[in-house]
PDB file of C-alpha atoms and ligand atoms in Angstrom:
ATOM      1  CA  UNK A   1     158.377 145.010  41.019  1.00  0.00           C
ATOM      2  CA  UNK A   2     156.973 148.039  42.848  1.00  0.00           C
ATOM      3  CA  UNK A   3     159.675 148.020  45.505  1.00  0.00           C
ATOM      4  CA  UNK A   4     162.666 150.287  46.058  1.00  0.00           C
ATOM      5  CA  UNK A   5     165.515 150.422  48.528  1.00  0.00           C
ATOM      6  CA  UNK A   6     166.051 153.921  49.861  1.00  0.00           C
ATOM      7  CA  UNK A   7     168.795 155.486  51.912  1.00  0.00           C
ATOM      8  CA  UNK A   8     168.042 158.365  54.277  1.00  0.00           C
ATOM      9  CA  UNK A   9     170.627 161.014  55.168  1.00  0.00           C
ATOM     10  CA  UNK A  10     172.068 160.744  58.654  1.00  0.00           C
ATOM     11  CA  UNK A  11     173.242 163.514  60.955  1.00  0.00           C
ATOM     12  CA  UNK A  12     176.015 162.028  63.010  1.00  0.00           C
ATOM     13  CA  UNK A  13     178.166 163.715  65.606  1.00  0.00           C
ATOM     14  CA  UNK A  14     179.801 162.854  68.902  1.00  0.00           C
ATOM     15  CA  UNK A  15     176.328 162.751  70.491  1.00  0.00           C
ATOM     16  CA  UNK A  16     175.048 160.002  68.172  1.00  0.00           C
ATOM     17  CA  UNK A  17     172.995 159.787  64.982  1.00  0.00           C
ATOM     18  CA  UNK A  18     169.726 161.316  63.819  1.00  0.00           C
ATOM     19  CA  UNK A  19     167.812 160.380  60.657  1.00  0.00           C
ATOM     20  CA  UNK A  20     165.013 162.798  59.686  1.00  0.00           C
ATOM     21  CA  UNK A  21     162.164 161.636  57.449  1.00  0.00           C
ATOM     22  CA  UNK A  22     159.971 164.200  55.727  1.00  0.00           C
ATOM     23  CA  UNK A  23     156.607 163.212  54.217  1.00  0.00           C
ATOM     24  CA  UNK A  24     156.514 163.555  50.393  1.00  0.00           C
ATOM     25  CA  UNK A  25     160.207 164.417  50.380  1.00  0.00           C
ATOM     26  CA  UNK A  26     162.091 161.482  51.933  1.00  0.00           C
ATOM     27  CA  UNK A  27     159.303 159.050  50.989  1.00  0.00           C
ATOM     28  CA  UNK A  28     157.090 159.265  47.874  1.00  0.00           C
ATOM     29  CA  UNK A  29     153.777 159.716  49.725  1.00  0.00           C
ATOM     30  CA  UNK A  30     152.202 161.627  52.579  1.00  0.00           C
ATOM     31  CA  UNK A  31     152.571 159.651  55.788  1.00  0.00           C
ATOM     32  CA  UNK A  32     149.157 159.055  57.368  1.00  0.00           C
ATOM     33  CA  UNK A  33     150.080 156.299  59.808  1.00  0.00           C
ATOM     34  CA  UNK A  34     153.099 154.960  61.626  1.00  0.00           C
ATOM     35  CA  UNK A  35     153.359 151.618  63.392  1.00  0.00           C
ATOM     36  CA  UNK A  36     156.153 149.412  64.575  1.00  0.00           C
ATOM     37  CA  UNK A  37     156.638 145.701  65.085  1.00  0.00           C
ATOM     38  CA  UNK A  38     158.922 144.351  67.806  1.00  0.00           C
ATOM     39  CA  UNK A  39     159.255 141.482  70.264  1.00  0.00           C
ATOM     40  CA  UNK A  40     158.897 138.912  67.486  1.00  0.00           C
ATOM     41  CA  UNK A  41     159.948 135.446  68.653  1.00  0.00           C
ATOM     42  CA  UNK A  42     162.559 133.408  66.793  1.00  0.00           C
ATOM     43  CA  UNK A  43     161.044 131.418  63.924  1.00  0.00           C
ATOM     44  CA  UNK A  44     157.933 133.609  63.599  1.00  0.00           C
ATOM     45  CA  UNK A  45     156.926 134.726  60.112  1.00  0.00           C
ATOM     46  CA  UNK A  46     154.470 137.598  59.655  1.00  0.00           C
ATOM     47  CA  UNK A  47     152.781 139.299  56.741  1.00  0.00           C
ATOM     48  CA  UNK A  48     151.504 136.792  54.164  1.00  0.00           C
ATOM     49  CA  UNK A  49     149.488 139.404  52.342  1.00  0.00           C
ATOM     50  CA  UNK A  50     149.527 142.145  49.738  1.00  0.00           C
ATOM     51  CA  UNK A  51     147.848 145.512  49.736  1.00  0.00           C
ATOM     52  CA  UNK A  52     145.639 146.643  46.888  1.00  0.00           C
ATOM     53  CA  UNK A  53     146.507 150.357  47.151  1.00  0.00           C
ATOM     54  CA  UNK A  54     148.660 151.019  50.198  1.00  0.00           C
ATOM     55  CA  UNK A  55     152.216 152.340  49.894  1.00  0.00           C
ATOM     56  CA  UNK A  56     154.606 151.810  52.781  1.00  0.00           C
ATOM     57  CA  UNK A  57     158.245 152.195  53.755  1.00  0.00           C
ATOM     58  CA  UNK A  58     159.741 149.640  56.149  1.00  0.00           C
ATOM     59  CA  UNK A  59     162.740 150.667  58.251  1.00  0.00           C
ATOM     60  CA  UNK A  60     164.486 148.353  60.671  1.00  0.00           C
ATOM     61  CA  UNK A  61     165.500 150.928  63.285  1.00  0.00           C
ATOM     62  CA  UNK A  62     167.064 148.319  65.578  1.00  0.00           C
ATOM     63  CA  UNK A  63     168.387 144.808  64.953  1.00  0.00           C
ATOM     64  CA  UNK A  64     167.670 143.029  61.703  1.00  0.00           C
ATOM     65  CA  UNK A  65     164.848 141.392  59.772  1.00  0.00           C
ATOM     66  CA  UNK A  66     164.413 139.731  56.371  1.00  0.00           C
ATOM     67  CA  UNK A  67     161.596 140.695  54.016  1.00  0.00           C
ATOM     68  CA  UNK A  68     160.392 138.461  51.216  1.00  0.00           C
ATOM     69  CA  UNK A  69     158.718 140.487  48.470  1.00  0.00           C
ATOM     70  CA  UNK A  70     156.995 138.656  45.699  1.00  0.00           C
ATOM     71  CA  UNK A  71     154.888 139.132  42.581  1.00  0.00           C
ATOM     72  CA  UNK A  72     153.501 136.392  40.315  1.00  0.00           C
ATOM     73  CA  UNK A  73     156.744 136.571  38.286  1.00  0.00           C
ATOM     74  CA  UNK A  74     159.595 137.250  40.675  1.00  0.00           C
ATOM     75  CA  UNK A  75     160.635 137.310  44.285  1.00  0.00           C
ATOM     76  CA  UNK A  76     163.427 138.923  46.298  1.00  0.00           C
ATOM     77  CA  UNK A  77     164.655 138.590  49.840  1.00  0.00           C
ATOM     78  CA  UNK A  78     165.804 141.838  51.415  1.00  0.00           C
ATOM     79  CA  UNK A  79     167.896 142.046  54.562  1.00  0.00           C
ATOM     80  CA  UNK A  80     167.227 145.167  56.610  1.00  0.00           C
ATOM     81  CA  UNK A  81     169.785 145.896  59.320  1.00  0.00           C
ATOM     82  CA  UNK A  82     170.460 149.613  58.962  1.00  0.00           C
ATOM     83  CA  UNK A  83     168.280 152.446  60.384  1.00  0.00           C
ATOM     84  CA  UNK A  84     169.365 154.594  57.434  1.00  0.00           C
ATOM     85  CA  UNK A  85     167.803 152.186  54.909  1.00  0.00           C
ATOM     86  CA  UNK A  86     164.155 151.905  53.985  1.00  0.00           C
ATOM     87  CA  UNK A  87     162.283 149.455  51.797  1.00  0.00           C
ATOM     88  CA  UNK A  88     159.484 151.065  49.807  1.00  0.00           C
ATOM     89  CA  UNK A  89     156.709 148.591  48.984  1.00  0.00           C
ATOM     90  CA  UNK A  90     154.027 149.771  46.588  1.00  0.00           C
ATOM     91  CA  UNK A  91     150.642 148.244  45.854  1.00  0.00           C
ATOM     92  CA  UNK A  92     150.164 144.611  44.853  1.00  0.00           C
ATOM     93  CA  UNK A  93     153.384 143.190  46.273  1.00  0.00           C
ATOM     94  CA  UNK A  94     153.134 140.097  48.475  1.00  0.00           C
ATOM     95  CA  UNK A  95     155.276 140.428  51.636  1.00  0.00           C
ATOM     96  CA  UNK A  96     156.468 138.166  54.422  1.00  0.00           C
ATOM     97  CA  UNK A  97     158.707 139.295  57.293  1.00  0.00           C
ATOM     98  CA  UNK A  98     160.885 136.765  59.089  1.00  0.00           C
ATOM     99  CA  UNK A  99     164.194 136.134  60.845  1.00  0.00           C
ATOM    100  CA  UNK A 100     163.614 139.010  63.287  1.00  0.00           C
ATOM    101  CA  UNK A 101     166.550 139.442  65.651  1.00  0.00           C
ATOM    102  CA  UNK A 102     165.590 139.627  69.325  1.00  0.00           C
ATOM    103  CA  UNK A 103     166.234 143.374  69.369  1.00  0.00           C
ATOM    104  CA  UNK A 104     164.499 144.067  66.022  1.00  0.00           C
ATOM    105  CA  UNK A 105     162.141 147.029  65.755  1.00  0.00           C
ATOM    106  CA  UNK A 106     160.526 147.324  62.334  1.00  0.00           C
ATOM    107  CA  UNK A 107     159.139 150.821  61.839  1.00  0.00           C
ATOM    108  CA  UNK A 108     156.566 151.234  59.079  1.00  0.00           C
ATOM    109  CA  UNK A 109     155.490 154.507  57.461  1.00  0.00           C
ATOM    110  CA  UNK A 110     152.167 154.104  55.698  1.00  0.00           C
ATOM    111  CA  UNK A 111     150.450 156.275  53.095  1.00  0.00           C
ATOM    112  CA  UNK A 112     146.964 155.615  54.433  1.00  0.00           C
ATOM    113  CA  UNK A 113     144.997 154.791  57.559  1.00  0.00           C
ATOM    114  CA  UNK A 114     144.397 151.191  58.559  1.00  0.00           C
ATOM    115  CA  UNK A 115     141.852 149.716  56.150  1.00  0.00           C
ATOM    116  CA  UNK A 116     141.140 146.032  56.539  1.00  0.00           C
ATOM    117  CA  UNK A 117     139.535 145.914  53.071  1.00  0.00           C
ATOM    118  CA  UNK A 118     142.855 146.851  51.426  1.00  0.00           C
ATOM    119  CA  UNK A 119     144.463 143.549  52.513  1.00  0.00           C
ATOM    120  CA  UNK A 120     144.639 140.570  50.145  1.00  0.00           C
ATOM    121  CA  UNK A 121     145.488 137.570  52.322  1.00  0.00           C
ATOM    122  CA  UNK A 122     144.624 134.696  49.977  1.00  0.00           C
ATOM    123  CA  UNK A 123     147.640 133.991  47.745  1.00  0.00           C
ATOM    124  CA  UNK A 124     145.632 132.506  44.865  1.00  0.00           C
ATOM    125  CA  UNK A 125     143.352 135.523  44.847  1.00  0.00           C
ATOM    126  CA  UNK A 126     146.417 137.794  45.052  1.00  0.00           C
ATOM    127  CA  UNK A 127     148.053 136.131  42.015  1.00  0.00           C
ATOM    128  CA  UNK A 128     144.918 136.586  39.956  1.00  0.00           C
ATOM    129  CA  UNK A 129     144.484 140.279  40.846  1.00  0.00           C
ATOM    130  CA  UNK A 130     148.232 141.003  40.590  1.00  0.00           C
ATOM    131  CA  UNK A 131     148.518 139.574  37.057  1.00  0.00           C
ATOM    132  CA  UNK A 132     145.796 141.938  35.928  1.00  0.00           C
ATOM    133  CA  UNK A 133     147.214 144.900  37.910  1.00  0.00           C
ATOM    134  CA  UNK A 134     150.762 144.586  36.518  1.00  0.00           C
ATOM    135  CA  UNK A 135     149.505 143.999  32.963  1.00  0.00           C
ATOM    136  CA  UNK A 136     147.459 147.193  33.140  1.00  0.00           C
ATOM    137  CA  UNK A 137     150.176 149.219  34.923  1.00  0.00           C
ATOM    138  CA  UNK A 138     153.278 148.220  32.912  1.00  0.00           C
TER     139      UNK A 138
HETATM  140  C1  T46 B   1     152.214 145.218  56.402  1.00  0.00           C
HETATM  141  C2  T46 B   1     153.281 144.610  57.229  1.00  0.00           C
HETATM  142  C3  T46 B   1     154.654 145.107  56.885  1.00  0.00           C
HETATM  143  C4  T46 B   1     145.836 147.601  63.543  1.00  0.00           C
HETATM  144  O1  T46 B   1     144.868 147.607  64.337  1.00  0.00           O
HETATM  145  N1  T46 B   1     146.250 148.780  62.976  1.00  0.00           N
HETATM  146  C5  T46 B   1     147.296 148.837  62.113  1.00  0.00           C
HETATM  147  O2  T46 B   1     147.651 149.934  61.627  1.00  0.00           O
HETATM  148  C6  T46 B   1     147.981 147.616  61.784  1.00  0.00           C
HETATM  149  C7  T46 B   1     149.147 147.639  60.796  1.00  0.00           C
HETATM  150  C8  T46 B   1     147.554 146.448  62.355  1.00  0.00           C
HETATM  151  N2  T46 B   1     146.504 146.458  63.228  1.00  0.00           N
HETATM  152  C9  T46 B   1     146.107 145.187  63.898  1.00  0.00           C
HETATM  153  C10 T46 B   1     145.486 144.150  62.968  1.00  0.00           C
HETATM  154  C11 T46 B   1     145.902 142.846  63.625  1.00  0.00           C
HETATM  155  O3  T46 B   1     144.954 142.514  64.628  1.00  0.00           O
HETATM  156  O4  T46 B   1     147.288 144.576  64.416  1.00  0.00           O
HETATM  157  C12 T46 B   1     147.229 143.166  64.317  1.00  0.00           C
HETATM  158  C13 T46 B   1     148.438 142.602  63.571  1.00  0.00           C
HETATM  159  O5  T46 B   1     148.394 143.035  62.195  1.00  0.00           O
HETATM  160  P1  T46 B   1     148.889 142.101  61.009  1.00  0.00           P
HETATM  161  O6  T46 B   1     148.641 140.685  61.318  1.00  0.00           O
HETATM  162  O7  T46 B   1     148.309 142.644  59.733  1.00  0.00           O
HETATM  163  O8  T46 B   1     150.474 142.363  61.054  1.00  0.00           O
HETATM  164  P2  T46 B   1     151.576 141.918  59.997  1.00  0.00           P
HETATM  165  O9  T46 B   1     152.871 142.037  60.686  1.00  0.00           O
HETATM  166  O10 T46 B   1     151.247 140.626  59.348  1.00  0.00           O
HETATM  167  O11 T46 B   1     151.486 143.035  58.833  1.00  0.00           O
HETATM  168  C14 T46 B   1     151.773 144.386  59.127  1.00  0.00           C
HETATM  169  C15 T46 B   1     150.753 145.307  58.464  1.00  0.00           C
HETATM  170  O12 T46 B   1     149.444 144.924  58.864  1.00  0.00           O
HETATM  171  C16 T46 B   1     150.833 145.253  56.953  1.00  0.00           C
HETATM  172  O13 T46 B   1     150.103 146.331  56.400  1.00  0.00           O
HETATM  173  O14 T46 B   1     152.427 145.532  55.250  1.00  0.00           O
HETATM  174  O15 T46 B   1     153.080 144.725  58.647  1.00  0.00           O
END
């Protein structure tokens, strides 16, 4: 489905925990951009798009959030509540983020700069392109 749950190593001692993330090593791409989403009100749902090429890893570094990932054939709901866990999302996967806890901070590592033309926000258009993409990339 072009998604993968990953677990990062943690350095924990009496002073707390530290999770290092190395580009190309901890995640399967060079990180070109980092952004984070926080302060999301109860009941708000974000996302509702796919990316044509972009690869990303989503890490909930505080609180919890649910991610719906979907292709024309299957869908999964993933609960992120652990700063050691990351959700890799490759190209052509529809995503929606919801059920953010009040203290949620969703950190995203992205393999490319912000490119508005990489977004596919119309679900019907997405389904059409995704069917072709997954048939060609099986
Ligand atoms: C994704 C999910 C997980 C920028 O100016 N630069 C950026 O790098 C990003 C990511 C967004 N923006 C602007 C564009 C919009 O005016 O920030 C505003 C909110 O972005 P958007 O509505 O796309 O946010 P989400 O939460 O729906 O989606 C974001 C990412 O855009 C998307 O790539 O996969 O988080």
